[in-house]
Amino acid sequence: MGNALFYHLTRSPAEQLVPVLLGKAMAAGWRCELRAAEAQRLERLDQHLWQGEGFLPHGMAGGPHDARQPVLLTVAGQQAANDPACLMALDGVAVTPDEMARLDRACIIFDGGDDSATARARDQWRELTGAGIEAQYWSEESGRWERKR
């Protein structure tokens, strides 16, 4: 069973953090799932990942080579065929304790300027830690990412 890392965005958008986290996960040898609530959000992220600095090989779920993708972009409810070790969840999509049993890590990324996203992250924290999953809270309030206790 993996751990859950909660990333509280206060200074930058998810588009800035996601490539960094994906790069670290891939360096650890993990396949990843990047899950969002809406297909339009994933389309924007898809373009950003191809056009950003560095090369992050990935694919949108539903293609013929999903199982071979190092990073697979999925909409909530879609199955990740690439057997991910790491899940990155955006926009308040659910990450369940049952899923955590199959993962090495889940990164739950939420916008601190959105009250409903913050409330959903708090609910997810309570649900996951209540199920015995180790969780960490990371914030960028100081201008750099810091683990808070």
C-alpha atoms as a printed R data frame, in Angstrom:
    type eleno elety resid chain resno       x      y       z
1   ATOM     1    CA   MET     A     1   0.000  0.000   0.000
2   ATOM     2    CA   GLY     A     2   1.380  3.353  -1.028
3   ATOM     3    CA   ASN     A     3   1.226  6.784   0.493
4   ATOM     4    CA   ALA     A     4  -0.767  9.860  -0.503
5   ATOM     5    CA   LEU     A     5   0.886 13.228  -1.033
6   ATOM     6    CA   PHE     A     6  -1.424 16.246  -1.031
7   ATOM     7    CA   TYR     A     7  -0.156 19.272  -2.973
8   ATOM     8    CA   HIS     A     8  -1.840 22.555  -2.025
9   ATOM     9    CA   LEU     A     9  -1.418 24.984  -4.923
10  ATOM    10    CA   THR     A    10  -1.302 28.612  -3.775
11  ATOM    11    CA   ARG     A    11   1.154 30.292  -6.149
12  ATOM    12    CA   SER     A    12   1.286 28.294  -9.352
13  ATOM    13    CA   PRO     A    13  -1.096 26.285 -11.521
14  ATOM    14    CA   ALA     A    14  -1.154 22.504 -11.715
15  ATOM    15    CA   GLU     A    15   0.401 22.755 -15.188
16  ATOM    16    CA   GLN     A    16   3.624 23.886 -13.528
17  ATOM    17    CA   LEU     A    17   3.742 21.157 -10.877
18  ATOM    18    CA   VAL     A    18   2.500 18.141 -12.851
19  ATOM    19    CA   PRO     A    19   5.529 17.857 -15.204
20  ATOM    20    CA   VAL     A    20   7.902 18.029 -12.215
21  ATOM    21    CA   LEU     A    21   6.054 15.295 -10.338
22  ATOM    22    CA   LEU     A    22   5.743 13.130 -13.454
23  ATOM    23    CA   GLY     A    23   9.473 13.478 -14.081
24  ATOM    24    CA   LYS     A    24  10.254 12.348 -10.535
25  ATOM    25    CA   ALA     A    25   7.851  9.416 -10.741
26  ATOM    26    CA   MET     A    26   9.297  8.288 -14.062
27  ATOM    27    CA   ALA     A    27  12.828  8.603 -12.650
28  ATOM    28    CA   ALA     A    28  11.702  6.204  -9.903
29  ATOM    29    CA   GLY     A    29  10.707  3.745 -12.647
30  ATOM    30    CA   TRP     A    30   6.961  4.138 -12.125
31  ATOM    31    CA   ARG     A    31   4.238  4.163 -14.742
32  ATOM    32    CA   CYS     A    32   1.770  6.940 -13.998
33  ATOM    33    CA   GLU     A    33  -1.855  7.793 -14.423
34  ATOM    34    CA   LEU     A    34  -2.818 11.465 -14.629
35  ATOM    35    CA   ARG     A    35  -6.532 11.695 -13.860
36  ATOM    36    CA   ALA     A    36  -8.774 14.734 -14.223
37  ATOM    37    CA   ALA     A    37 -12.494 15.392 -14.041
38  ATOM    38    CA   GLU     A    38 -12.968 16.537 -17.645
39  ATOM    39    CA   ALA     A    39 -11.588 15.594 -21.050
40  ATOM    40    CA   GLN     A    40 -10.986 19.270 -21.914
41  ATOM    41    CA   ARG     A    41  -8.645 19.610 -18.949
42  ATOM    42    CA   LEU     A    42  -6.681 16.576 -20.137
43  ATOM    43    CA   GLU     A    43  -6.473 17.938 -23.669
44  ATOM    44    CA   ARG     A    44  -4.880 21.134 -22.325
45  ATOM    45    CA   LEU     A    45  -2.478 19.107 -20.168
46  ATOM    46    CA   ASP     A    46  -1.658 16.869 -23.132
47  ATOM    47    CA   GLN     A    47  -0.623 19.907 -25.161
48  ATOM    48    CA   HIS     A    48   1.317 21.355 -22.231
49  ATOM    49    CA   LEU     A    49   3.259 18.118 -21.632
50  ATOM    50    CA   TRP     A    50   4.311 17.937 -25.297
51  ATOM    51    CA   GLN     A    51   5.245 21.607 -25.536
52  ATOM    52    CA   GLY     A    52   6.880 22.080 -22.129
53  ATOM    53    CA   GLU     A    53  10.547 21.803 -21.304
54  ATOM    54    CA   GLY     A    54  11.919 18.286 -21.460
55  ATOM    55    CA   PHE     A    55  10.220 15.248 -22.912
56  ATOM    56    CA   LEU     A    56   7.485 13.457 -20.995
57  ATOM    57    CA   PRO     A    57   6.207 10.575 -23.106
58  ATOM    58    CA   HIS     A    58   2.500 10.073 -22.515
59  ATOM    59    CA   GLY     A    59  -0.781  9.252 -24.175
60  ATOM    60    CA   MET     A    60  -4.481  9.917 -23.844
61  ATOM    61    CA   ALA     A    61  -6.469  6.886 -22.677
62  ATOM    62    CA   GLY     A    62  -8.386  5.157 -25.428
63  ATOM    63    CA   GLY     A    63  -5.485  4.671 -27.818
64  ATOM    64    CA   PRO     A    64  -4.187  1.389 -29.198
65  ATOM    65    CA   HIS     A    65  -1.027  1.462 -27.038
66  ATOM    66    CA   ASP     A    66  -2.473  2.427 -23.641
67  ATOM    67    CA   ALA     A    67  -0.840 -0.499 -21.850
68  ATOM    68    CA   ARG     A    68   2.625  0.644 -23.023
69  ATOM    69    CA   GLN     A    69   2.296  4.306 -22.025
70  ATOM    70    CA   PRO     A    70   4.628  5.479 -19.239
71  ATOM    71    CA   VAL     A    71   2.052  8.193 -18.447
72  ATOM    72    CA   LEU     A    72  -1.610  7.724 -19.303
73  ATOM    73    CA   LEU     A    73  -4.067 10.620 -19.121
74  ATOM    74    CA   THR     A    74  -7.519  9.475 -17.977
75  ATOM    75    CA   VAL     A    75 -10.880 11.013 -17.178
76  ATOM    76    CA   ALA     A    76 -12.416 10.002 -13.842
77  ATOM    77    CA   GLY     A    77 -14.108  6.641 -14.285
78  ATOM    78    CA   GLN     A    78 -11.797  5.531 -17.096
79  ATOM    79    CA   GLN     A    79  -9.584  2.503 -16.457
80  ATOM    80    CA   ALA     A    80  -5.811  3.057 -16.675
81  ATOM    81    CA   ALA     A    81  -4.535  0.205 -18.846
82  ATOM    82    CA   ASN     A    82  -0.853  0.965 -18.172
83  ATOM    83    CA   ASP     A    83  -0.822 -0.592 -14.668
84  ATOM    84    CA   PRO     A    84   0.295  2.616 -12.918
85  ATOM    85    CA   ALA     A    85   2.325  2.647  -9.716
86  ATOM    86    CA   CYS     A    86   1.624  6.364  -9.281
87  ATOM    87    CA   LEU     A    87  -1.664  8.218  -9.659
88  ATOM    88    CA   MET     A    88  -1.852 11.986  -9.978
89  ATOM    89    CA   ALA     A    89  -5.350 13.269  -9.318
90  ATOM    90    CA   LEU     A    90  -6.548 16.741 -10.282
91  ATOM    91    CA   ASP     A    91  -9.775 18.680  -9.884
92  ATOM    92    CA   GLY     A    92 -10.997 16.745  -6.854
93  ATOM    93    CA   VAL     A    93 -11.331 13.385  -8.591
94  ATOM    94    CA   ALA     A    94 -11.678 10.508  -6.180
95  ATOM    95    CA   VAL     A    95  -8.775  8.412  -4.972
96  ATOM    96    CA   THR     A    96 -10.113  5.514  -2.937
97  ATOM    97    CA   PRO     A    97  -8.447  3.442  -0.225
98  ATOM    98    CA   ASP     A    98  -8.973  0.366  -2.448
99  ATOM    99    CA   GLU     A    99  -6.970  2.017  -5.237
100 ATOM   100    CA   MET     A   100  -4.205  2.894  -2.804
101 ATOM   101    CA   ALA     A   101  -3.686 -0.814  -2.145
102 ATOM   102    CA   ARG     A   102  -2.439 -1.167  -5.761
103 ATOM   103    CA   LEU     A   103  -0.335  2.002  -5.867
104 ATOM   104    CA   ASP     A   104   3.070  3.052  -4.599
105 ATOM   105    CA   ARG     A   105   1.948  6.677  -4.470
106 ATOM   106    CA   ALA     A   106  -0.950  9.008  -5.138
107 ATOM   107    CA   CYS     A   107  -0.450 12.735  -5.631
108 ATOM   108    CA   ILE     A   108  -3.601 14.723  -4.949
109 ATOM   109    CA   ILE     A   109  -3.176 18.187  -6.406
110 ATOM   110    CA   PHE     A   110  -5.669 20.884  -5.482
111 ATOM   111    CA   ASP     A   111  -6.126 24.622  -5.984
112 ATOM   112    CA   GLY     A   112  -6.033 26.469  -2.668
113 ATOM   113    CA   GLY     A   113  -7.916 29.379  -4.240
114 ATOM   114    CA   ASP     A   114 -10.941 27.154  -4.832
115 ATOM   115    CA   ASP     A   115 -12.894 26.573  -1.613
116 ATOM   116    CA   SER     A   116 -14.691 23.490  -2.946
117 ATOM   117    CA   ALA     A   117 -11.383 21.938  -4.104
118 ATOM   118    CA   THR     A   118  -9.871 22.557  -0.675
119 ATOM   119    CA   ALA     A   119 -12.913 21.040   1.053
120 ATOM   120    CA   ARG     A   120 -12.739 17.987  -1.226
121 ATOM   121    CA   ALA     A   121  -9.013 17.561  -0.461
122 ATOM   122    CA   ARG     A   122  -9.781 17.685   3.269
123 ATOM   123    CA   ASP     A   123 -12.453 15.020   2.798
124 ATOM   124    CA   GLN     A   124 -10.002 12.858   0.838
125 ATOM   125    CA   TRP     A   125  -7.377 13.318   3.566
126 ATOM   126    CA   ARG     A   126  -9.839 12.125   6.221
127 ATOM   127    CA   GLU     A   127 -10.992  9.188   4.093
128 ATOM   128    CA   LEU     A   128  -7.496  7.979   3.220
129 ATOM   129    CA   THR     A   129  -5.870  8.484   6.615
130 ATOM   130    CA   GLY     A   130  -8.944  6.968   8.273
131 ATOM   131    CA   ALA     A   131  -8.271  3.850   6.186
132 ATOM   132    CA   GLY     A   132  -4.702  3.702   7.525
133 ATOM   133    CA   ILE     A   133  -2.965  5.235   4.514
134 ATOM   134    CA   GLU     A   134   0.073  7.372   5.275
135 ATOM   135    CA   ALA     A   135  -0.392 10.908   3.977
136 ATOM   136    CA   GLN     A   136   1.760 14.006   3.649
137 ATOM   137    CA   TYR     A   137   0.732 17.600   3.090
138 ATOM   138    CA   TRP     A   138   2.860 19.841   0.856
139 ATOM   139    CA   SER     A   139   2.380 23.577   0.429
140 ATOM   140    CA   GLU     A   140   4.007 26.243  -1.701
141 ATOM   141    CA   GLU     A   141   2.882 29.164   0.458
142 ATOM   142    CA   SER     A   142   6.467 30.166   1.301
143 ATOM   143    CA   GLY     A   143   7.398 30.356  -2.378
144 ATOM   144    CA   ARG     A   144   8.855 26.866  -2.565
145 ATOM   145    CA   TRP     A   145   7.384 23.441  -1.914
146 ATOM   146    CA   GLU     A   146   7.626 22.433   1.749
147 ATOM   147    CA   ARG     A   147   6.270 19.467   3.655
148 ATOM   148    CA   LYS     A   148   4.053 20.678   6.495
149 ATOM   149    CA   ARG     A   149   3.355 18.817   9.691
